PDB file of C-alpha atoms in Angstrom:
ATOM      1  CA  MET A 238      97.147  90.737 105.981  1.00 52.00           C
ATOM      2  CA  LYS A 239     100.078  92.152 104.195  1.00 65.00           C
ATOM      3  CA  SER A 240     103.508  92.716 105.679  1.00 75.00           C
ATOM      4  CA  GLU A 241     104.552  95.102 103.972  1.00 91.00           C
ATOM      5  CA  LYS A 242     103.119  98.735 102.564  1.00 96.00           C
ATOM      6  CA  ILE A 243     103.661 102.145 101.301  1.00 98.00           C
ATOM      7  CA  ILE A 244     102.354 105.421 103.078  1.00 98.00           C
ATOM      8  CA  LEU A 245     102.043 108.787 101.510  1.00 98.00           C
ATOM      9  CA  GLY A 246     101.984 111.686 103.465  1.00 98.00           C
ATOM     10  CA  ILE A 247     100.654 115.030 102.164  1.00 98.00           C
ATOM     11  CA  ASP A 248     100.953 118.739 103.393  1.00 96.00           C
ATOM     12  CA  PRO A 249      98.496 120.471 101.093  1.00 95.00           C
ATOM     13  CA  GLY A 250      99.460 124.034 100.049  1.00 92.00           C
ATOM     14  CA  THR A 251      98.886 126.054  97.069  1.00 92.00           C
ATOM     15  CA  ILE A 252     102.474 127.578  97.372  1.00 94.00           C
ATOM     16  CA  ILE A 253     103.879 124.411  98.231  1.00 95.00           C
ATOM     17  CA  MET A 254     102.333 121.010  98.509  1.00 96.00           C
ATOM     18  CA  GLY A 255     104.792 118.767 100.402  1.00 97.00           C
ATOM     19  CA  PHE A 256     104.870 114.694 100.232  1.00 98.00           C
ATOM     20  CA  GLY A 257     106.566 112.053 102.011  1.00 98.00           C
ATOM     21  CA  LEU A 258     106.728 108.404 101.306  1.00 98.00           C
ATOM     22  CA  ILE A 259     107.748 105.825 103.707  1.00 98.00           C
ATOM     23  CA  LYS A 260     107.905 102.002 103.395  1.00 97.00           C
ATOM     24  CA  VAL A 261     106.543  99.831 106.380  1.00 96.00           C
ATOM     25  CA  GLU A 262     107.910  96.333 106.470  1.00 94.00           C
ATOM     26  CA  ASN A 263     107.442  93.997 109.696  1.00 90.00           C
ATOM     27  CA  LYS A 264     106.543  96.802 111.656  1.00 89.00           C
ATOM     28  CA  LYS A 265     109.357  98.983 110.820  1.00 93.00           C
ATOM     29  CA  MET A 266     109.329 101.936 108.645  1.00 95.00           C
ATOM     30  CA  SER A 267     112.205 103.043 106.076  1.00 96.00           C
ATOM     31  CA  PHE A 268     112.445 106.418 104.213  1.00 97.00           C
ATOM     32  CA  ILE A 269     111.583 106.505 100.345  1.00 97.00           C
ATOM     33  CA  GLN A 270     111.521 109.721  99.601  1.00 96.00           C
ATOM     34  CA  MET A 271     110.145 113.495 100.093  1.00 97.00           C
ATOM     35  CA  ASN A 272     109.778 116.572  97.981  1.00 96.00           C
ATOM     36  CA  GLU A 273     107.431 119.407  97.024  1.00 96.00           C
ATOM     37  CA  LEU A 274     105.421 120.722  94.376  1.00 97.00           C
ATOM     38  CA  GLN A 275     106.034 124.320  93.667  1.00 96.00           C
ATOM     39  CA  LEU A 276     102.968 126.474  92.955  1.00 96.00           C
ATOM     40  CA  GLN A 277     104.074 129.682  93.796  1.00 95.00           C
ATOM     41  CA  LYS A 278     104.654 130.682  89.899  1.00 96.00           C
ATOM     42  CA  TYR A 279     101.095 129.822  88.523  1.00 96.00           C
ATOM     43  CA  ASN A 280      98.703 132.994  89.013  1.00 95.00           C
ATOM     44  CA  ASP A 281      95.304 131.162  88.597  1.00 95.00           C
ATOM     45  CA  HIS A 282      94.101 129.182  91.719  1.00 94.00           C
ATOM     46  CA  TYR A 283      92.339 126.527  89.414  1.00 96.00           C
ATOM     47  CA  ILE A 284      95.970 125.746  87.452  1.00 97.00           C
ATOM     48  CA  LYS A 285      97.171 124.789  90.757  1.00 97.00           C
ATOM     49  CA  LEU A 286      94.551 122.625  91.779  1.00 97.00           C
ATOM     50  CA  LYS A 287      94.782 120.885  88.870  1.00 98.00           C
ATOM     51  CA  LEU A 288      98.799 120.568  89.391  1.00 98.00           C
ATOM     52  CA  ILE A 289      98.024 119.279  92.804  1.00 98.00           C
ATOM     53  CA  PHE A 290      95.780 116.591  91.285  1.00 98.00           C
ATOM     54  CA  GLU A 291      97.911 115.463  88.732  1.00 98.00           C
ATOM     55  CA  ARG A 292     100.856 115.415  90.976  1.00 98.00           C
ATOM     56  CA  THR A 293      99.338 113.310  93.682  1.00 98.00           C
ATOM     57  CA  ILE A 294      98.076 111.093  90.845  1.00 98.00           C
ATOM     58  CA  GLU A 295     101.489 110.725  89.921  1.00 98.00           C
ATOM     59  CA  LEU A 296     102.791 109.638  92.913  1.00 98.00           C
ATOM     60  CA  ILE A 297     100.193 106.858  93.651  1.00 98.00           C
ATOM     61  CA  ASP A 298     100.951 105.447  90.025  1.00 97.00           C
ATOM     62  CA  ASN A 299     105.022 105.921  90.550  1.00 97.00           C
ATOM     63  CA  TYR A 300     104.689 104.227  94.025  1.00 98.00           C
ATOM     64  CA  HIS A 301     101.582 102.611  94.526  1.00 97.00           C
ATOM     65  CA  PRO A 302     100.899 103.790  98.292  1.00 98.00           C
ATOM     66  CA  ASP A 303      98.335 101.516 100.373  1.00 97.00           C
ATOM     67  CA  GLU A 304      97.309 104.696 102.214  1.00 97.00           C
ATOM     68  CA  ILE A 305      97.134 108.400 102.257  1.00 98.00           C
ATOM     69  CA  ALA A 306      97.755 110.648 105.307  1.00 98.00           C
ATOM     70  CA  ILE A 307      96.839 114.188 104.864  1.00 97.00           C
ATOM     71  CA  GLU A 308      97.558 117.004 107.062  1.00 94.00           C
ATOM     72  CA  ALA A 309      94.071 118.714 107.572  1.00 90.00           C
ATOM     73  CA  PRO A 310      93.431 122.488 107.273  1.00 80.00           C
ATOM     74  CA  PHE A 311      93.969 124.510 110.646  1.00 71.00           C
ATOM     75  CA  PHE A 312      91.457 127.386 111.222  1.00 66.00           C
ATOM     76  CA  GLY A 313      93.301 130.529 111.002  1.00 66.00           C
ATOM     77  CA  LYS A 314      92.015 134.323 110.837  1.00 70.00           C
ATOM     78  CA  ASN A 315      92.404 134.673 106.990  1.00 77.00           C
ATOM     79  CA  VAL A 316      88.954 132.819 105.522  1.00 80.00           C
ATOM     80  CA  GLN A 317      90.045 133.187 101.921  1.00 81.00           C
ATOM     81  CA  SER A 318      93.748 131.182 103.000  1.00 80.00           C
ATOM     82  CA  MET A 319      91.534 128.486 104.607  1.00 82.00           C
ATOM     83  CA  LEU A 320      89.042 128.046 101.532  1.00 85.00           C
ATOM     84  CA  LYS A 321      92.129 128.041  99.380  1.00 86.00           C
ATOM     85  CA  LEU A 322      93.884 125.293 101.655  1.00 88.00           C
ATOM     86  CA  GLY A 323      90.838 123.469 101.929  1.00 90.00           C
ATOM     87  CA  ARG A 324      90.221 123.333  98.239  1.00 93.00           C
ATOM     88  CA  ALA A 325      93.832 121.951  98.166  1.00 94.00           C
ATOM     89  CA  GLN A 326      93.250 119.263 100.723  1.00 95.00           C
ATOM     90  CA  GLY A 327      90.022 118.012  98.737  1.00 95.00           C
ATOM     91  CA  VAL A 328      92.003 117.924  95.400  1.00 96.00           C
ATOM     92  CA  ALA A 329      94.725 115.586  96.822  1.00 97.00           C
ATOM     93  CA  MET A 330      92.164 113.504  98.670  1.00 97.00           C
ATOM     94  CA  ALA A 331      90.081 113.249  95.577  1.00 97.00           C
ATOM     95  CA  ALA A 332      92.797 111.967  93.441  1.00 97.00           C
ATOM     96  CA  GLY A 333      93.271 109.083  96.466  1.00 97.00           C
ATOM     97  CA  LEU A 334      89.797 108.492  96.540  1.00 96.00           C
ATOM     98  CA  SER A 335      89.685 108.306  92.693  1.00 96.00           C
ATOM     99  CA  ARG A 336      92.152 105.318  93.431  1.00 96.00           C
ATOM    100  CA  ASP A 337      90.362 103.909  95.906  1.00 96.00           C
ATOM    101  CA  ILE A 338      93.499 104.411  98.368  1.00 97.00           C
ATOM    102  CA  PRO A 339      92.231 104.773 102.074  1.00 96.00           C
ATOM    103  CA  ILE A 340      92.669 108.360 103.219  1.00 96.00           C
ATOM    104  CA  THR A 341      93.197 109.801 107.088  1.00 96.00           C
ATOM    105  CA  GLU A 342      93.338 113.452 108.172  1.00 95.00           C
ATOM    106  CA  TYR A 343      95.453 114.357 111.052  1.00 96.00           C
ATOM    107  CA  LEU A 344      95.236 117.788 112.725  1.00 94.00           C
ATOM    108  CA  PRO A 345      98.635 119.686 112.726  1.00 94.00           C
ATOM    109  CA  LYS A 346      99.067 119.486 116.679  1.00 94.00           C
ATOM    110  CA  LYS A 347      98.451 115.641 116.346  1.00 95.00           C
ATOM    111  CA  ILE A 348     101.251 115.160 113.649  1.00 96.00           C
ATOM    112  CA  LYS A 349     103.488 117.316 115.706  1.00 96.00           C
ATOM    113  CA  MET A 350     102.990 115.459 118.878  1.00 96.00           C
ATOM    114  CA  ALA A 351     103.371 112.109 117.263  1.00 96.00           C
ATOM    115  CA  ILE A 352     106.880 112.991 115.528  1.00 96.00           C
ATOM    116  CA  THR A 353     108.237 114.690 118.890  1.00 96.00           C
ATOM    117  CA  GLY A 354     106.292 114.459 121.558  1.00 95.00           C
ATOM    118  CA  ASN A 355     104.971 117.968 121.680  1.00 95.00           C
ATOM    119  CA  GLY A 356     102.108 119.357 119.994  1.00 94.00           C
ATOM    120  CA  ASN A 357     103.257 122.910 119.598  1.00 95.00           C
ATOM    121  CA  ALA A 358     106.801 121.949 118.061  1.00 96.00           C
ATOM    122  CA  SER A 359     108.347 124.051 115.273  1.00 95.00           C
ATOM    123  CA  LYS A 360     108.617 122.911 111.893  1.00 94.00           C
ATOM    124  CA  GLU A 361     112.288 122.799 112.684  1.00 96.00           C
ATOM    125  CA  GLN A 362     111.893 120.367 115.457  1.00 97.00           C
ATOM    126  CA  VAL A 363     109.707 118.048 113.479  1.00 97.00           C
ATOM    127  CA  ALA A 364     112.273 118.077 110.491  1.00 96.00           C
ATOM    128  CA  ARG A 365     115.554 117.221 112.899  1.00 96.00           C
ATOM    129  CA  MET A 366     113.179 114.619 114.664  1.00 96.00           C
ATOM    130  CA  LEU A 367     112.192 112.844 111.411  1.00 97.00           C
ATOM    131  CA  GLN A 368     115.899 113.312 109.925  1.00 96.00           C
ATOM    132  CA  SER A 369     117.108 111.257 113.263  1.00 94.00           C
ATOM    133  CA  GLN A 370     114.103 108.678 113.204  1.00 94.00           C
ATOM    134  CA  LEU A 371     114.687 107.785 109.435  1.00 96.00           C
ATOM    135  CA  SER A 372     118.478 108.313 108.984  1.00 94.00           C
ATOM    136  CA  ILE A 373     117.927 111.508 106.432  1.00 95.00           C
ATOM    137  CA  GLY A 374     121.128 113.142 105.565  1.00 91.00           C
ATOM    138  CA  LYS A 375     120.209 116.556 104.509  1.00 91.00           C
ATOM    139  CA  LEU A 376     117.104 118.561 105.099  1.00 91.00           C
ATOM    140  CA  PRO A 377     115.759 120.568 102.368  1.00 89.00           C
ATOM    141  CA  LYS A 378     115.303 124.167 102.367  1.00 86.00           C
ATOM    142  CA  ASN A 379     111.752 124.482 102.908  1.00 87.00           C
ATOM    143  CA  LEU A 380     110.156 122.509 105.058  1.00 94.00           C
ATOM    144  CA  ASP A 381     106.921 121.628 103.344  1.00 95.00           C
ATOM    145  CA  ALA A 382     108.450 118.410 102.506  1.00 96.00           C
ATOM    146  CA  THR A 383     109.234 116.962 105.987  1.00 97.00           C
ATOM    147  CA  ASP A 384     105.671 118.277 106.629  1.00 97.00           C
ATOM    148  CA  GLY A 385     104.172 115.729 104.253  1.00 97.00           C
ATOM    149  CA  LEU A 386     106.889 112.989 105.710  1.00 98.00           C
ATOM    150  CA  ALA A 387     105.558 113.829 108.964  1.00 98.00           C
ATOM    151  CA  ALA A 388     101.835 112.976 108.004  1.00 98.00           C
ATOM    152  CA  ALA A 389     103.113 109.376 106.745  1.00 98.00           C
ATOM    153  CA  VAL A 390     105.313 108.758 109.941  1.00 98.00           C
ATOM    154  CA  CYS A 391     102.449 109.855 112.141  1.00 97.00           C
ATOM    155  CA  HIS A 392     100.017 107.598 110.484  1.00 97.00           C
ATOM    156  CA  PHE A 393     102.302 104.673 110.917  1.00 96.00           C
ATOM    157  CA  TYR A 394     102.640 105.595 114.530  1.00 95.00           C
ATOM    158  CA  ASN A 395      98.771 105.584 115.025  1.00 92.00           C
ATOM    159  CA  GLU A 396      97.763 102.401 112.908  1.00 83.00           C
ATOM    160  CA  GLY A 397      95.144 100.878 114.171  1.00 61.00           C
ATOM    161  CA  ARG A 398      93.976 103.643 116.485  1.00 57.00           C
ATOM    162  CA  THR A 399      90.642 104.817 114.388  1.00 47.00           C
ATOM    163  CA  GLU A 400      89.934 107.820 116.806  1.00 45.00           C
ATOM    164  CA  VAL A 401      92.751 109.712 115.593  1.00 41.00           C
ATOM    165  CA  GLY A 402      91.455 111.303 112.468  1.00 50.00           C
ATOM    166  CA  LYS A 403      88.889 111.039 109.813  1.00 56.00           C
ATOM    167  CA  SER A 404      89.206 108.180 107.612  1.00 57.00           C
ATOM    168  CA  TYR A 405      88.055 107.500 104.302  1.00 56.00           C
ATOM    169  CA  THR A 406      87.949 103.852 102.205  1.00 57.00           C
ATOM    170  CA  GLY A 407      86.393 105.433  98.991  1.00 58.00           C
ATOM    171  CA  TRP A 408      83.823 108.189  97.644  1.00 55.00           C
ATOM    172  CA  GLU A 409      80.846 106.068  99.080  1.00 65.00           C
ATOM    173  CA  ALA A 410      82.296 106.476 102.515  1.00 63.00           C
ATOM    174  CA  PHE A 411      83.134 110.062 102.148  1.00 55.00           C
ATOM    175  CA  VAL A 412      79.665 111.138 101.229  1.00 59.00           C
ATOM    176  CA  LYS A 413      78.312 108.863 103.985  1.00 65.00           C
ATOM    177  CA  GLN A 414      80.360 110.549 106.950  1.00 61.00           C
ATOM    178  CA  ASN A 415      79.819 113.843 105.436  1.00 57.00           C
ATOM    179  CA  PRO A 416      76.221 114.309 104.001  1.00 57.00           C
ATOM    180  CA  ASN A 417      76.289 118.053 104.320  1.00 51.00           C
ATOM    181  CA  LYS A 418      79.182 118.433 102.613  1.00 47.00           C
ATOM    182  CA  VAL A 419      78.033 116.774  99.064  1.00 45.00           C
ATOM    183  CA  LYS A 420      74.907 117.698  97.699  1.00 42.00           C
TER     184      LYS A 420
END
């Protein structure tokens, strides 16, 4: 069993995609980096999806994560926003699956609960807790990067608990677990 691994956390979005990476060594996590992919200047939704895919592949190729944790879309009132968010998540997942990296989805409340102990915590509370836990100096202006980092940390805290989210080890596993979504 590998004693060291890297976890990539992604907060998908079509305006800003946040991401963070942690290293786990001897059951202790350390901060690698967090950042954002800014997409607001692009009007074409398909260009945004292409950029999300390419950036995720670039992160995978540069950092070689062993696992990916991704925030699952939450159900809002605006169906169009949900559709766009779901597509962004799907494209990021496809990038990981194309490289055979196991992916686990976490609901936003599950991520907040893992980080702060409160499933209704604010983005600011999550960011401050991550800052403390990982000894991060300055927090970013937008908190999408800390949301991506939070997904990775949530995955670390939930390691070995298979009931926490949906996990996919590749295309075949995804198709098997989602027969109605793939036709």
